[in-house]
PDB file of C-alpha atoms in Angstrom:
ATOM      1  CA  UNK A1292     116.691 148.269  47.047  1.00 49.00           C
ATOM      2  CA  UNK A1293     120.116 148.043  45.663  1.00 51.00           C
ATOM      3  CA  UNK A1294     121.269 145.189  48.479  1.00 57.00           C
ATOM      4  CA  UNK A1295     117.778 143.431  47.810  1.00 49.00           C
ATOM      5  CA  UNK A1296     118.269 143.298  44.143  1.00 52.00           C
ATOM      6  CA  UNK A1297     122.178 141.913  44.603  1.00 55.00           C
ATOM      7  CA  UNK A1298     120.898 139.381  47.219  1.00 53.00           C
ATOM      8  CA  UNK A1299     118.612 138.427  44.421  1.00 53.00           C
ATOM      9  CA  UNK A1300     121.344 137.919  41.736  1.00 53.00           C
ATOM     10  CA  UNK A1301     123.701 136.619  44.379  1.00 60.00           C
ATOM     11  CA  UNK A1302     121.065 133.744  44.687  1.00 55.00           C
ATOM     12  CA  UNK A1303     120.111 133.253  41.002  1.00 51.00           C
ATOM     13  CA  UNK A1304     124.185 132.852  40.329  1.00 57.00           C
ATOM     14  CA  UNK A1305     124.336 130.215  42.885  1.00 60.00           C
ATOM     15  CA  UNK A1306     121.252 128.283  41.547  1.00 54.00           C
ATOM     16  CA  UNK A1307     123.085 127.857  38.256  1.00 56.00           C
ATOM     17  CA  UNK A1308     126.546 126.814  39.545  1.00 64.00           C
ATOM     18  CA  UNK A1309     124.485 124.214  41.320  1.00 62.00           C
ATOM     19  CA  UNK A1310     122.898 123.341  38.627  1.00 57.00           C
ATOM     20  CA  UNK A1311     125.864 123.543  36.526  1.00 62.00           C
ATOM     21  CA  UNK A1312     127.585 121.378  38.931  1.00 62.00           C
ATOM     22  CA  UNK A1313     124.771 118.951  39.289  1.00 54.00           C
ATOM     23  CA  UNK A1314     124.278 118.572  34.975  1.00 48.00           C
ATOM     24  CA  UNK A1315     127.751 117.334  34.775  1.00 42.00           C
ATOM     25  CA  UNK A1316     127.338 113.703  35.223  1.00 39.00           C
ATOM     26  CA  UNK A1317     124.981 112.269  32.143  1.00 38.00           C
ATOM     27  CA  UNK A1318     123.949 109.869  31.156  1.00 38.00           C
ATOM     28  CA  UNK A1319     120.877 109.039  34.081  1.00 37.00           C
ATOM     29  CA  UNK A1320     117.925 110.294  32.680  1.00 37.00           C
ATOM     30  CA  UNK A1321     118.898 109.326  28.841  1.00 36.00           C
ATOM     31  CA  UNK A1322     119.358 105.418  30.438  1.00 35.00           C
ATOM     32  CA  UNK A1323     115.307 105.925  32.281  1.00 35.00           C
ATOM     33  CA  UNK A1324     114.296 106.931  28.992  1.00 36.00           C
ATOM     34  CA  UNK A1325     116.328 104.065  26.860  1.00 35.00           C
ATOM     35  CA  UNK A1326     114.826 101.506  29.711  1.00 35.00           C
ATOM     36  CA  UNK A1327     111.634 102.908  29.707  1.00 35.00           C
ATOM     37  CA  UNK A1328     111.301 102.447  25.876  1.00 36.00           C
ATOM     38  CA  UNK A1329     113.102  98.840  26.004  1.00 37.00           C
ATOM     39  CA  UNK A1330     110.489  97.642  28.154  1.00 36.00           C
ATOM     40  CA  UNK A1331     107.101  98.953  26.510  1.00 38.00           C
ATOM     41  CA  UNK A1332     109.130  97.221  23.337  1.00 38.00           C
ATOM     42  CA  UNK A1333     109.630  93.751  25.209  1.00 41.00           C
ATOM     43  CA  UNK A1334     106.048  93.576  26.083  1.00 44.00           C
ATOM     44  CA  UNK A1335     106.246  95.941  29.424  1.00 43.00           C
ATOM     45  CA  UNK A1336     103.679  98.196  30.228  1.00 42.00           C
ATOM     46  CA  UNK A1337     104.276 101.089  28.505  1.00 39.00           C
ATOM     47  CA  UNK A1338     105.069 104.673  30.190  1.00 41.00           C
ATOM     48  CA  UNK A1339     105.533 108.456  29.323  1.00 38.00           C
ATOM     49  CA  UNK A1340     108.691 108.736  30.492  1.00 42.00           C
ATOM     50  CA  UNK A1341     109.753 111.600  32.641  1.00 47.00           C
ATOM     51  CA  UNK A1342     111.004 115.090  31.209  1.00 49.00           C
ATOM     52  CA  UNK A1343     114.936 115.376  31.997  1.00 48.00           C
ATOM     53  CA  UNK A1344     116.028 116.981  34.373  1.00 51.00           C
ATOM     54  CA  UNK A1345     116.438 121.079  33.812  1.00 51.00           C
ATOM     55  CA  UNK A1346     119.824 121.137  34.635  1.00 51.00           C
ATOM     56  CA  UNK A1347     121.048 118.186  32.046  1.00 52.00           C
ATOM     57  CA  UNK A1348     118.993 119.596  29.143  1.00 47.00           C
ATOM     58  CA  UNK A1349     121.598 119.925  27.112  1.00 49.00           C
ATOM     59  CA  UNK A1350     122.023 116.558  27.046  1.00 55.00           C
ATOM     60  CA  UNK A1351     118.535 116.390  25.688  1.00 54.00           C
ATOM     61  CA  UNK A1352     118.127 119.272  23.324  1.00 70.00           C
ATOM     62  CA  UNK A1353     121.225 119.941  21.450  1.00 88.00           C
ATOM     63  CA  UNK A1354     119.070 122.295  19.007  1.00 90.00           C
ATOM     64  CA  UNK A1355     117.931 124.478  21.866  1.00 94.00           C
ATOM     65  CA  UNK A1356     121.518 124.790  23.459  1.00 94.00           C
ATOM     66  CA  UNK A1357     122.741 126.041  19.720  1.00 94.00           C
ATOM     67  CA  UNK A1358     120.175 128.336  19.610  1.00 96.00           C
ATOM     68  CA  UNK A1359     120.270 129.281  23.334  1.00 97.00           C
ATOM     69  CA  UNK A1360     124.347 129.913  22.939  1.00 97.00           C
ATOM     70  CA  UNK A1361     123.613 132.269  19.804  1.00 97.00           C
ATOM     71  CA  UNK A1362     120.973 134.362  21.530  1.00 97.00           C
ATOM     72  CA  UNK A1363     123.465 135.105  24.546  1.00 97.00           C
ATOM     73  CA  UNK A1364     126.249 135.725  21.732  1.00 98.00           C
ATOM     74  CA  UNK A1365     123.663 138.116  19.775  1.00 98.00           C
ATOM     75  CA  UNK A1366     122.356 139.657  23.380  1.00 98.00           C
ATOM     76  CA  UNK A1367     126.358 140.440  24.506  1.00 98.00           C
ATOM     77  CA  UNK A1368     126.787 141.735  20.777  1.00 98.00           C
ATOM     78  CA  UNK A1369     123.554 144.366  21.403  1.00 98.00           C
ATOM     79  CA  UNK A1370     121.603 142.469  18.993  1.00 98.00           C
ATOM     80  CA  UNK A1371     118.207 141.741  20.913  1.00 98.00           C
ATOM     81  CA  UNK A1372     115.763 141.007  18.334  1.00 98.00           C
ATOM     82  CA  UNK A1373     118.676 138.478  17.056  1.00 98.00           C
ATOM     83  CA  UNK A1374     118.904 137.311  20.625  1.00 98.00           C
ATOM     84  CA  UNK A1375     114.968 137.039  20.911  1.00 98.00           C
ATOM     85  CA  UNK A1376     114.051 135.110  18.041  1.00 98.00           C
ATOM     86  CA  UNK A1377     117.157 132.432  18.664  1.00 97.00           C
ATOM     87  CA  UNK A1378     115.442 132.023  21.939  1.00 98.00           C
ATOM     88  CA  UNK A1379     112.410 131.479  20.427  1.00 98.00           C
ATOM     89  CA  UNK A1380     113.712 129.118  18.140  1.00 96.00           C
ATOM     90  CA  UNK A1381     115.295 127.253  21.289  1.00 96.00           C
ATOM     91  CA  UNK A1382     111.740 127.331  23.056  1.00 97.00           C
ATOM     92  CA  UNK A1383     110.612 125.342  20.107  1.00 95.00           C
ATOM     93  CA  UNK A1384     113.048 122.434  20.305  1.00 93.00           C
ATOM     94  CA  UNK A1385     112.558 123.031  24.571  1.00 94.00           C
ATOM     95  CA  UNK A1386     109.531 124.295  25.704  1.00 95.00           C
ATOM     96  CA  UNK A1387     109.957 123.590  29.327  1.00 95.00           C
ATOM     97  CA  UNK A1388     113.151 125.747  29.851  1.00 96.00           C
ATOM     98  CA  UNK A1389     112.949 128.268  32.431  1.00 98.00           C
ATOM     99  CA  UNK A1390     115.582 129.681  31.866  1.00 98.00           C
ATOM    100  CA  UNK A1391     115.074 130.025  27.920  1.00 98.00           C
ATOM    101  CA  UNK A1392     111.845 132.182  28.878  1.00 98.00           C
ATOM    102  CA  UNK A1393     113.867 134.121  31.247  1.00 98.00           C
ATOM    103  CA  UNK A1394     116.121 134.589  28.666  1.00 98.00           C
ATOM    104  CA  UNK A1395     113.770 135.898  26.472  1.00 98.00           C
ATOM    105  CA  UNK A1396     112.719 137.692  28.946  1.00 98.00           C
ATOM    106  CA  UNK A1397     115.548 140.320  28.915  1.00 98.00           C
ATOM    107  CA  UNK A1398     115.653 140.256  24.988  1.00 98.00           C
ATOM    108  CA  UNK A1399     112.290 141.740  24.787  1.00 98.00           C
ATOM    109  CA  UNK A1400     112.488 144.275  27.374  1.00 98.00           C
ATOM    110  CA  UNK A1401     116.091 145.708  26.036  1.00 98.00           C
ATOM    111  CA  UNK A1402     113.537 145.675  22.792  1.00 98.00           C
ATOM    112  CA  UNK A1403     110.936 147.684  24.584  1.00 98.00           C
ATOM    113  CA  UNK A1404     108.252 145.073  23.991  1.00 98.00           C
ATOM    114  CA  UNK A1405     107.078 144.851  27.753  1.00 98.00           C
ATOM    115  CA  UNK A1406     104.023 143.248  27.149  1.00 98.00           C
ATOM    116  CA  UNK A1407     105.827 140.246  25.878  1.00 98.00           C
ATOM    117  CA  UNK A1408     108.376 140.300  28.124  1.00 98.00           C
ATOM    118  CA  UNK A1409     105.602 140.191  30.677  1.00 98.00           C
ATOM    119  CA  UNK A1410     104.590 136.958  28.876  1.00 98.00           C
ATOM    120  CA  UNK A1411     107.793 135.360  28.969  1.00 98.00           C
ATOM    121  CA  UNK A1412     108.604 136.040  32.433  1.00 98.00           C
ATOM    122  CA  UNK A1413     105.207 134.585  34.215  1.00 98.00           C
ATOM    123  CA  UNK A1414     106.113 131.433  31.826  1.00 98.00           C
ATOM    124  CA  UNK A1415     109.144 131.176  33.437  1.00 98.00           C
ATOM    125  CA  UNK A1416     108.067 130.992  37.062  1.00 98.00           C
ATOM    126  CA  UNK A1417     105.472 129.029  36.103  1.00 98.00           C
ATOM    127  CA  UNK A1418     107.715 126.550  35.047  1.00 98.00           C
ATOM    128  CA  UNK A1419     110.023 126.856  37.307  1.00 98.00           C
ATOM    129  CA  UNK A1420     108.731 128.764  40.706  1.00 98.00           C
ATOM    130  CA  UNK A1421     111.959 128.528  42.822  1.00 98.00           C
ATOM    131  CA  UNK A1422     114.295 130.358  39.877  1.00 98.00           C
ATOM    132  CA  UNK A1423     114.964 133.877  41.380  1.00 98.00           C
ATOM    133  CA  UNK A1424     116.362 135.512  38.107  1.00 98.00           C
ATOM    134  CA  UNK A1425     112.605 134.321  36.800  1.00 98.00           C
ATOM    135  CA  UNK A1426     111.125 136.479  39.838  1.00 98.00           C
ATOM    136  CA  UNK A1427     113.490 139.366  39.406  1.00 98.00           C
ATOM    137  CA  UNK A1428     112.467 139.061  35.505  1.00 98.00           C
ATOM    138  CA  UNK A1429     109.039 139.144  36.181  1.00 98.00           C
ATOM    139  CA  UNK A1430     109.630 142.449  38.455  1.00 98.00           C
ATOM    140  CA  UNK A1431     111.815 144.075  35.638  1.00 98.00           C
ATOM    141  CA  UNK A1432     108.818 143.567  33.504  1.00 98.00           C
ATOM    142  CA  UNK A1433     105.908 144.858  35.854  1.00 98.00           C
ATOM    143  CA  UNK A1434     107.947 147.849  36.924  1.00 98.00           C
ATOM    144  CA  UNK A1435     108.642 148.900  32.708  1.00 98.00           C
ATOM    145  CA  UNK A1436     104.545 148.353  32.285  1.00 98.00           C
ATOM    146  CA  UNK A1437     104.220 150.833  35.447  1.00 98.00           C
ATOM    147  CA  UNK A1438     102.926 148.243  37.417  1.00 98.00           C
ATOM    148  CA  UNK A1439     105.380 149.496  40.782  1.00 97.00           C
ATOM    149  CA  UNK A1440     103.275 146.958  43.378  1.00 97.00           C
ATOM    150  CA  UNK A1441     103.447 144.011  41.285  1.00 98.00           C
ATOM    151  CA  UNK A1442     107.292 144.688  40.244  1.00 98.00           C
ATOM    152  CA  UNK A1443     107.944 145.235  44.236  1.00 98.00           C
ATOM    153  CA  UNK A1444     105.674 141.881  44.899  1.00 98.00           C
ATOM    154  CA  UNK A1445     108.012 140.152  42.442  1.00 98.00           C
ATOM    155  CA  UNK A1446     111.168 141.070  43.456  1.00 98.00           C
ATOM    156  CA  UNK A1447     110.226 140.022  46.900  1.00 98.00           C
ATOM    157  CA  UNK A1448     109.195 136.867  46.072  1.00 97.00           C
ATOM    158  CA  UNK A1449     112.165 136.316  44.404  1.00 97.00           C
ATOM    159  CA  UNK A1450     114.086 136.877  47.773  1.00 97.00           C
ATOM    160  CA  UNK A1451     112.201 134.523  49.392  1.00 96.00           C
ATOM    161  CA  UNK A1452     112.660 131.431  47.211  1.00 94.00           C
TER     162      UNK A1452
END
């Protein structure tokens, strides 16, 4: 169980230094958006433009990433219901973040508050079904409701994405 779960965070790290690494350039989707609007302005047919990309939200959402960075400074400080309701506050300005809802995630179950954690963590592979730290989320949450199939199922899936 031990190797499966460090497999499983072995994987999650590497989705986010890919991520990371792939976030770094700018300025792509913010110049589809700026064309997009140019041309429904000039007479174009007018589109919804497409949601940016996860991994250059930042770019997007500066009032999630300040709440985002001062949940994970509350969280490392022991403060989860600080931590929690900054990454609520972040869901609010981005409510298509994965890994904000994974986030809160942890918050709530270091707060007891399974249920909700529960909540959090099926949003987050809902939104995002190939994130293994959402699957191993989603297990950490089934196995504190007592739910020991489900958390198993979960963890496995996570493995296998």
């Amino acid at each position: 169980a031990n190797e499966a779960l460090a497999r499983l965070r072995s994987a999650a790290a590497a989705q986010q230094r890919a991520k990371a690494g792939a976030g770094g350039e700018g300025g792509g989707a913010a110049t589809t958006s700026t064309t997009t609007a140019a041309s429904a302005s000039a007479g174009g047919v007018p589109s919804t433009p497409a949601p940016p990309a996860q991994e250059s939200w930042r770019e997007f959402v500066p009032a999630a990433e300040a709440h985002k960075e001062a949940g994970t400074l509350a969280f490392k400080a022991g403060d989860y219901a600080a931590a929690a309701a900054e990454y609520r506050e972040a869901l609010r300005a981005d409510p298509t973040s994965h890994v904000l809802e994974s986030n809160l995630s942890i918050a709530l179950l270091k707060l007891g508050k399974a249920d909700e954690a529960h909540a959090a963590a099926k949003r987050c592979v809902d939104l995002e079904p190939t994130f293994p730290k959402g699957w191993y989320r989603l297990g950490q949450a089934h196995q504190a409701l007592g739910h020991l199939s489900q958390a198993s199922a979960a963890y496995e899936r996570g493995l296998r994405v």
